[in-house]
Tab-separated table of N, CA, C and O and ligand atoms in Angstrom:
chain	number	residue	atom	x	y	z
T	13	MET	N	82.265	115.539	126.969
T	13	MET	CA	82.619	114.248	127.589
T	13	MET	C	82.831	113.178	126.511
T	13	MET	O	83.833	112.491	126.490
T	14	LYS	N	81.852	113.082	125.627
T	14	LYS	CA	81.976	112.113	124.527
T	14	LYS	C	83.219	112.389	123.680
T	14	LYS	O	83.934	111.484	123.304
T	15	LEU	N	83.428	113.691	123.421
T	15	LEU	CA	84.548	114.060	122.564
T	15	LEU	C	85.875	113.688	123.218
T	15	LEU	O	86.759	113.137	122.571
T	16	SER	N	86.013	113.964	124.521
T	16	SER	CA	87.290	113.678	125.170
T	16	SER	C	87.547	112.171	125.209
T	16	SER	O	88.682	111.728	125.093
T	17	LEU	N	86.495	111.384	125.339
T	17	LEU	CA	86.651	109.926	125.306
T	17	LEU	C	87.139	109.496	123.925
T	17	LEU	O	88.066	108.694	123.795
T	18	PHE	N	86.534	110.077	122.914
T	18	PHE	CA	86.921	109.773	121.541
T	18	PHE	C	88.403	110.113	121.318
T	18	PHE	O	89.168	109.321	120.783
T	19	VAL	N	88.795	111.294	121.783
T	19	VAL	CA	90.185	111.738	121.628
T	19	VAL	C	91.121	110.766	122.354
T	19	VAL	O	92.163	110.377	121.822
T	20	ALA	N	90.731	110.333	123.548
T	20	ALA	CA	91.556	109.411	124.327
T	20	ALA	C	91.741	108.089	123.583
T	20	ALA	O	92.838	107.531	123.541
T	21	ILE	N	90.662	107.617	122.959
T	21	ILE	CA	90.749	106.354	122.221
T	21	ILE	C	91.658	106.507	121.005
T	21	ILE	O	92.527	105.677	120.761
T	22	VAL	N	91.469	107.604	120.283
T	22	VAL	CA	92.286	107.838	119.093
T	22	VAL	C	93.765	107.890	119.472
T	22	VAL	O	94.601	107.263	118.835
T	23	PHE	N	94.073	108.592	120.562
T	23	PHE	CA	95.475	108.702	120.953
T	23	PHE	C	96.049	107.365	121.411
T	23	PHE	O	97.189	107.050	121.109
T	24	SER	N	95.248	106.566	122.089
T	24	SER	CA	95.765	105.287	122.560
T	24	SER	C	96.012	104.344	121.394
T	24	SER	O	96.905	103.505	121.435
T	25	VAL	N	95.235	104.500	120.326
T	25	VAL	CA	95.439	103.665	119.144
T	25	VAL	C	96.650	104.147	118.354
T	25	VAL	O	97.438	103.357	117.860
T	26	LEU	N	96.804	105.450	118.258
T	26	LEU	CA	97.864	106.008	117.417
T	26	LEU	C	99.220	106.106	118.115
T	26	LEU	O	100.233	106.180	117.448
T	27	SER	N	99.239	106.117	119.438
T	27	SER	CA	100.494	106.424	120.123
T	27	SER	C	101.662	105.481	119.786
T	27	SER	O	102.782	105.959	119.660
T	28	PRO	N	101.422	104.166	119.612
T	28	PRO	CA	102.589	103.342	119.258
T	28	PRO	C	103.213	103.787	117.940
T	28	PRO	O	104.430	103.721	117.768
T	29	LEU	N	102.376	104.265	117.021
T	29	LEU	CA	102.888	104.756	115.739
T	29	LEU	C	103.598	106.091	115.924
T	29	LEU	O	104.615	106.361	115.301
T	30	ALA	N	103.055	106.924	116.790
T	30	ALA	CA	103.595	108.258	116.975
T	30	ALA	C	105.016	108.229	117.538
T	30	ALA	O	105.779	109.145	117.300
T	31	TRP	N	105.378	107.169	118.249
T	31	TRP	CA	106.726	107.082	118.808
T	31	TRP	C	107.752	106.703	117.760
T	31	TRP	O	108.935	106.961	117.924
T	32	ALA	N	107.275	106.039	116.725
T	32	ALA	CA	108.218	105.480	115.766
T	32	ALA	C	108.811	106.579	114.890
T	32	ALA	O	108.079	107.387	114.332
T	33	GLU	N	110.122	106.578	114.806
T	33	GLU	CA	110.773	107.504	113.892
T	33	GLU	C	110.785	106.888	112.504
T	33	GLU	O	110.936	105.681	112.354
T	34	THR	N	110.604	107.740	111.493
T	34	THR	CA	110.676	107.224	110.130
T	34	THR	C	111.724	107.993	109.341
T	34	THR	O	112.065	109.124	109.678
T	35	ALA	N	112.219	107.362	108.302
T	35	ALA	CA	113.167	108.013	107.407
T	35	ALA	C	112.679	107.827	105.980
T	35	ALA	O	112.299	106.724	105.591
T	36	LYS	N	112.640	108.939	105.241
T	36	LYS	CA	112.309	108.860	103.824
T	36	LYS	C	113.611	108.945	103.048
T	36	LYS	O	114.307	109.960	103.090
T	37	VAL	N	113.932	107.880	102.364
T	37	VAL	CA	115.211	107.795	101.665
T	37	VAL	C	114.963	107.867	100.165
T	37	VAL	O	114.248	107.019	99.615
T	38	SER	N	115.519	108.883	99.494
T	38	SER	CA	115.408	108.899	98.037
T	38	SER	C	116.564	108.111	97.449
T	38	SER	O	117.719	108.281	97.835
T	39	VAL	N	116.213	107.237	96.525
T	39	VAL	CA	117.167	106.266	96.002
T	39	VAL	C	117.278	106.393	94.484
T	39	VAL	O	116.273	106.458	93.783
T	40	ASN	N	118.503	106.431	94.012
T	40	ASN	CA	118.791	106.472	92.578
T	40	ASN	C	118.779	105.076	91.973
T	40	ASN	O	119.283	104.148	92.581
T	41	GLY	N	118.230	104.932	90.777
T	41	GLY	CA	118.367	103.696	90.032
T	41	GLY	C	117.300	102.652	90.318
T	41	GLY	O	117.338	101.557	89.781
T	42	MET	N	116.354	103.009	91.164
T	42	MET	CA	115.297	102.072	91.527
T	42	MET	C	114.161	102.247	90.521
T	42	MET	O	113.515	103.284	90.489
T	43	VAL	N	113.937	101.249	89.650
T	43	VAL	CA	112.960	101.462	88.580
T	43	VAL	C	111.814	100.461	88.533
T	43	VAL	O	110.749	100.781	88.024
T	44	CYS	N	112.020	99.254	89.021
T	44	CYS	CA	110.945	98.269	88.869
T	44	CYS	C	110.695	97.526	90.172
T	44	CYS	O	111.373	97.741	91.160
T	45	SER	N	109.718	96.623	90.129
T	45	SER	CA	109.335	95.947	91.363
T	45	SER	C	110.427	95.001	91.865
T	45	SER	O	110.480	94.693	93.044
T	46	PHE	N	111.330	94.576	90.963
T	46	PHE	CA	112.448	93.742	91.425
T	46	PHE	C	113.399	94.558	92.288
T	46	PHE	O	113.923	94.071	93.290
T	47	CYS	N	113.619	95.801	91.883
T	47	CYS	CA	114.439	96.697	92.696
T	47	CYS	C	113.806	96.851	94.070
T	47	CYS	O	114.467	96.755	95.102
T	48	ALA	N	112.503	97.098	94.056
T	48	ALA	CA	111.782	97.319	95.307
T	48	ALA	C	111.887	96.096	96.206
T	48	ALA	O	112.144	96.212	97.406
T	49	GLN	N	111.738	94.915	95.601
T	49	GLN	CA	111.826	93.681	96.384
T	49	GLN	C	113.204	93.521	97.008
T	49	GLN	O	113.339	93.134	98.160
T	50	GLY	N	114.245	93.806	96.212
T	50	GLY	CA	115.617	93.669	96.698
T	50	GLY	C	115.880	94.568	97.896
T	50	GLY	O	116.505	94.156	98.875
T	51	ILE	N	115.374	95.790	97.799
T	51	ILE	CA	115.590	96.752	98.882
T	51	ILE	C	114.778	96.357	100.113
T	51	ILE	O	115.279	96.384	101.235
T	52	LYS	N	113.552	95.929	99.884
T	52	LYS	CA	112.722	95.480	101.010
T	52	LYS	C	113.378	94.306	101.730
T	52	LYS	O	113.379	94.234	102.956
T	53	LYS	N	113.929	93.387	100.943
T	53	LYS	CA	114.575	92.215	101.522
T	53	LYS	C	115.768	92.649	102.364
T	53	LYS	O	115.973	92.159	103.470
T	54	LYS	N	116.532	93.595	101.807
T	54	LYS	CA	117.717	94.082	102.515
T	54	LYS	C	117.327	94.659	103.880
T	54	LYS	O	117.957	94.371	104.890
T	55	PHE	N	116.269	95.468	103.896
T	55	PHE	CA	115.898	96.108	105.162
T	55	PHE	C	115.126	95.167	106.094
T	55	PHE	O	115.034	95.431	107.287
T	56	SER	N	114.613	94.063	105.540
T	56	SER	CA	113.953	93.091	106.415
T	56	SER	C	114.993	92.421	107.309
T	56	SER	O	114.672	91.863	108.354
T	57	GLU	N	116.272	92.485	106.897
T	57	GLU	CA	117.357	91.911	107.706
T	57	GLU	C	117.850	92.892	108.768
T	57	GLU	O	118.626	92.517	109.643
T	58	ALA	N	117.439	94.155	108.667
T	58	ALA	CA	117.907	95.157	109.622
T	58	ALA	C	117.063	95.108	110.899
T	58	ALA	O	115.840	95.206	110.831
T	59	LYS	N	117.745	94.927	112.016
T	59	LYS	CA	117.048	94.754	113.303
T	59	LYS	C	116.152	95.939	113.658
T	59	LYS	O	115.085	95.767	114.227
T	60	ALA	N	116.614	97.142	113.339
T	60	ALA	CA	115.924	98.356	113.806
T	60	ALA	C	114.683	98.686	112.986
T	60	ALA	O	113.884	99.519	113.385
T	61	VAL	N	114.524	98.011	111.842
T	61	VAL	CA	113.441	98.393	110.926
T	61	VAL	C	112.174	97.602	111.197
T	61	VAL	O	112.171	96.367	111.166
T	62	GLU	N	111.107	98.346	111.460
T	62	GLU	CA	109.799	97.734	111.682
T	62	GLU	C	109.127	97.468	110.336
T	62	GLU	O	108.533	96.435	110.107
T	63	LYS	N	109.247	98.458	109.439
T	63	LYS	CA	108.505	98.397	108.183
T	63	LYS	C	109.297	99.132	107.101
T	63	LYS	O	109.916	100.150	107.368
T	64	CYS	N	109.241	98.592	105.895
T	64	CYS	CA	109.925	99.230	104.772
T	64	CYS	C	108.940	99.316	103.610
T	64	CYS	O	108.478	98.297	103.111
T	65	ASP	N	108.595	100.545	103.220
T	65	ASP	CA	107.695	100.749	102.093
T	65	ASP	C	108.463	101.386	100.942
T	65	ASP	O	109.200	102.339	101.149
T	66	VAL	N	108.250	100.851	99.756
T	66	VAL	CA	108.939	101.399	98.593
T	66	VAL	C	107.932	102.049	97.662
T	66	VAL	O	106.927	101.433	97.302
T	67	ASP	N	108.194	103.307	97.302
T	67	ASP	CA	107.370	104.030	96.343
T	67	ASP	C	108.189	104.241	95.078
T	67	ASP	O	109.075	105.091	95.032
T	68	LEU	N	107.900	103.413	94.065
T	68	LEU	CA	108.705	103.459	92.837
T	68	LEU	C	108.511	104.762	92.071
T	68	LEU	O	109.450	105.272	91.458
T	69	ASP	N	107.286	105.309	92.078
T	69	ASP	CA	107.020	106.546	91.351
T	69	ASP	C	107.861	107.692	91.890
T	69	ASP	O	108.428	108.472	91.133
T	70	LYS	N	107.930	107.777	93.219
T	70	LYS	CA	108.678	108.868	93.834
T	70	LYS	C	110.131	108.483	94.106
T	70	LYS	O	110.892	109.307	94.632
T	71	LYS	N	110.498	107.244	93.824
T	71	LYS	CA	111.844	106.724	94.103
T	71	LYS	C	112.199	106.882	95.576
T	71	LYS	O	113.284	107.333	95.934
T	72	LEU	N	111.206	106.549	96.399
T	72	LEU	CA	111.372	106.728	97.842
T	72	LEU	C	111.285	105.395	98.565
T	72	LEU	O	110.456	104.556	98.231
T	73	VAL	N	112.155	105.238	99.549
T	73	VAL	CA	112.050	104.106	100.460
T	73	VAL	C	111.702	104.680	101.820
T	73	VAL	O	112.450	105.497	102.355
T	74	GLN	N	110.561	104.311	102.348
T	74	GLN	CA	110.197	104.814	103.668
T	74	GLN	C	110.433	103.740	104.714
T	74	GLN	O	109.865	102.655	104.652
T	75	LEU	N	111.298	104.069	105.656
T	75	LEU	CA	111.634	103.136	106.723
T	75	LEU	C	110.955	103.570	108.007
T	75	LEU	O	111.054	104.725	108.401
T	76	THR	N	110.264	102.655	108.625
T	76	THR	CA	109.705	102.914	109.945
T	76	THR	C	110.519	102.097	110.938
T	76	THR	O	110.669	100.887	110.778
T	77	PHE	N	111.060	102.783	111.944
T	77	PHE	CA	111.925	102.094	112.898
T	77	PHE	C	111.134	101.615	114.094
T	77	PHE	O	110.092	102.163	114.437
T	78	LYS	N	111.669	100.601	114.726
T	78	LYS	CA	111.056	100.114	115.962
T	78	LYS	C	111.252	101.148	117.055
T	78	LYS	O	112.152	101.983	116.983
T	79	LYS	N	110.413	101.052	118.067
T	79	LYS	CA	110.474	101.998	119.178
T	79	LYS	C	111.888	102.040	119.760
T	79	LYS	O	112.483	100.997	120.014
T	80	ASP	N	112.378	103.258	119.948
T	80	ASP	CA	113.708	103.487	120.535
T	80	ASP	C	114.850	102.910	119.707
T	80	ASP	O	115.937	102.690	120.222
T	81	GLN	N	114.581	102.612	118.448
T	81	GLN	CA	115.667	102.124	117.602
T	81	GLN	C	115.682	102.917	116.310
T	81	GLN	O	114.658	103.423	115.874
T	82	LYS	N	116.855	103.041	115.727
T	82	LYS	CA	116.941	103.651	114.401
T	82	LYS	C	118.270	103.287	113.757
T	82	LYS	O	119.138	102.704	114.384
T	83	MET	N	118.391	103.659	112.485
T	83	MET	CA	119.645	103.455	111.776
T	83	MET	C	120.227	104.828	111.485
T	83	MET	O	119.496	105.779	111.229
T	84	THR	N	121.556	104.904	111.497
T	84	THR	CA	122.200	106.159	111.124
T	84	THR	C	122.148	106.314	109.605
T	84	THR	O	121.895	105.343	108.880
T	85	ASP	N	122.399	107.529	109.133
T	85	ASP	CA	122.451	107.770	107.690
T	85	ASP	C	123.442	106.816	107.027
T	85	ASP	O	123.178	106.274	105.960
T	86	GLU	N	124.594	106.637	107.680
T	86	GLU	CA	125.636	105.777	107.108
T	86	GLU	C	125.151	104.335	106.977
T	86	GLU	O	125.424	103.671	105.976
T	87	GLU	N	124.447	103.860	107.997
T	87	GLU	CA	123.937	102.483	107.957
T	87	GLU	C	122.903	102.314	106.844
T	87	GLU	O	122.882	101.294	106.149
T	88	ILE	N	122.053	103.335	106.689
T	88	ILE	CA	121.039	103.279	105.633
T	88	ILE	C	121.720	103.276	104.264
T	88	ILE	O	121.409	102.461	103.394
T	89	LYS	N	122.699	104.194	104.101
T	89	LYS	CA	123.411	104.272	102.814
T	89	LYS	C	124.118	102.957	102.495
T	89	LYS	O	124.123	102.511	101.351
T	90	LYS	N	124.710	102.348	103.522
T	90	LYS	CA	125.432	101.090	103.333
T	90	LYS	C	124.462	100.003	102.855
T	90	LYS	O	124.764	99.283	101.896
T	91	SER	N	123.308	99.896	103.487
T	91	SER	CA	122.331	98.867	103.105
T	91	SER	C	121.849	99.071	101.682
T	91	SER	O	121.730	98.120	100.911
T	92	ILE	N	121.567	100.325	101.321
T	92	ILE	CA	121.102	100.623	99.958
T	92	ILE	C	122.203	100.293	98.948
T	92	ILE	O	121.950	99.705	97.895
T	93	ARG	N	123.437	100.660	99.312
T	93	ARG	CA	124.568	100.388	98.429
T	93	ARG	C	124.734	98.886	98.222
T	93	ARG	O	124.967	98.420	97.119
T	94	GLU	N	124.608	98.126	99.316
T	94	GLU	CA	124.750	96.667	99.227
T	94	GLU	C	123.652	96.050	98.377
T	94	GLU	O	123.849	95.009	97.762
T	95	ALA	N	122.477	96.702	98.350
T	95	ALA	CA	121.381	96.204	97.514
T	95	ALA	C	121.605	96.608	96.055
T	95	ALA	O	120.900	96.145	95.167
T	96	GLY	N	122.573	97.498	95.810
T	96	GLY	CA	122.934	97.865	94.450
T	96	GLY	C	122.454	99.236	94.002
T	96	GLY	O	122.429	99.523	92.811
T	97	TYR	N	122.068	100.090	94.952
T	97	TYR	CA	121.540	101.403	94.589
T	97	TYR	C	122.259	102.513	95.352
T	97	TYR	O	123.042	102.246	96.258
T	98	GLU	N	121.956	103.726	94.967
T	98	GLU	CA	122.646	104.874	95.555
T	98	GLU	C	121.645	105.808	96.224
T	98	GLU	O	120.604	106.127	95.662
T	99	VAL	N	121.992	106.241	97.428
T	99	VAL	CA	121.119	107.153	98.175
T	99	VAL	C	121.334	108.583	97.693
T	99	VAL	O	122.466	109.042	97.567
T	100	ARG	N	120.236	109.295	97.425
T	100	ARG	CA	120.343	110.713	97.048
T	100	ARG	C	120.102	111.622	98.239
T	100	ARG	O	120.647	112.714	98.302
T	101	GLY	N	119.249	111.181	99.122
T	101	GLY	CA	118.976	112.016	100.284
T	101	GLY	C	118.146	111.275	101.325
T	101	GLY	O	117.436	110.323	100.989
T	102	ILE	N	118.283	111.711	102.565
T	102	ILE	CA	117.523	111.085	103.650
T	102	ILE	C	116.801	112.177	104.423
T	102	ILE	O	117.419	113.162	104.850
T	103	GLU	N	115.504	112.016	104.552
T	103	GLU	CA	114.712	112.972	105.317
T	103	GLU	C	114.161	112.250	106.543
T	103	GLU	O	113.530	111.197	106.430
T	104	ARG	N	114.433	112.824	107.707
T	104	ARG	CA	113.986	112.183	108.957
T	104	ARG	C	112.690	112.806	109.429
T	104	ARG	O	112.524	114.024	109.389
T	105	ILE	N	111.795	111.946	109.877
T	105	ILE	CA	110.567	112.450	110.488
T	105	ILE	C	110.501	111.884	111.903
T	105	ILE	O	110.325	110.684	112.097
T	106	SER	N	110.688	112.758	112.869
T	106	SER	CA	110.670	112.340	114.270
T	106	SER	C	109.300	112.619	114.858
T	106	SER	O	108.617	113.529	114.422
T	107	PRO	N	108.919	111.825	115.840
T	107	PRO	CA	107.632	112.075	116.477
T	107	PRO	C	107.612	113.416	117.211
T	107	PRO	O	108.635	113.880	117.641
S	227	LIG	CU1	114.483	96.907	88.904
């Protein structure tokens, strides 16, 4: 009984996150925190993006989309290109 209550609470807390689709975008040419800031700023203007995390070590931009919203590969590539960088690959993680 206690365990099932615990599980129910955990799921109710995590479920909004579980719905969100994320994309891991590997980006060429991103080397310093200024690059990261530029890319974050670019995606802060994108309606569908809830959160944008940049990992400089792995050269990864992780985009978390709002519920029922996402960007196509082309839209992501366009935004990265406009920020001055090149996309190497996009990996989608669906709930
Ligand atoms: Cu830089």
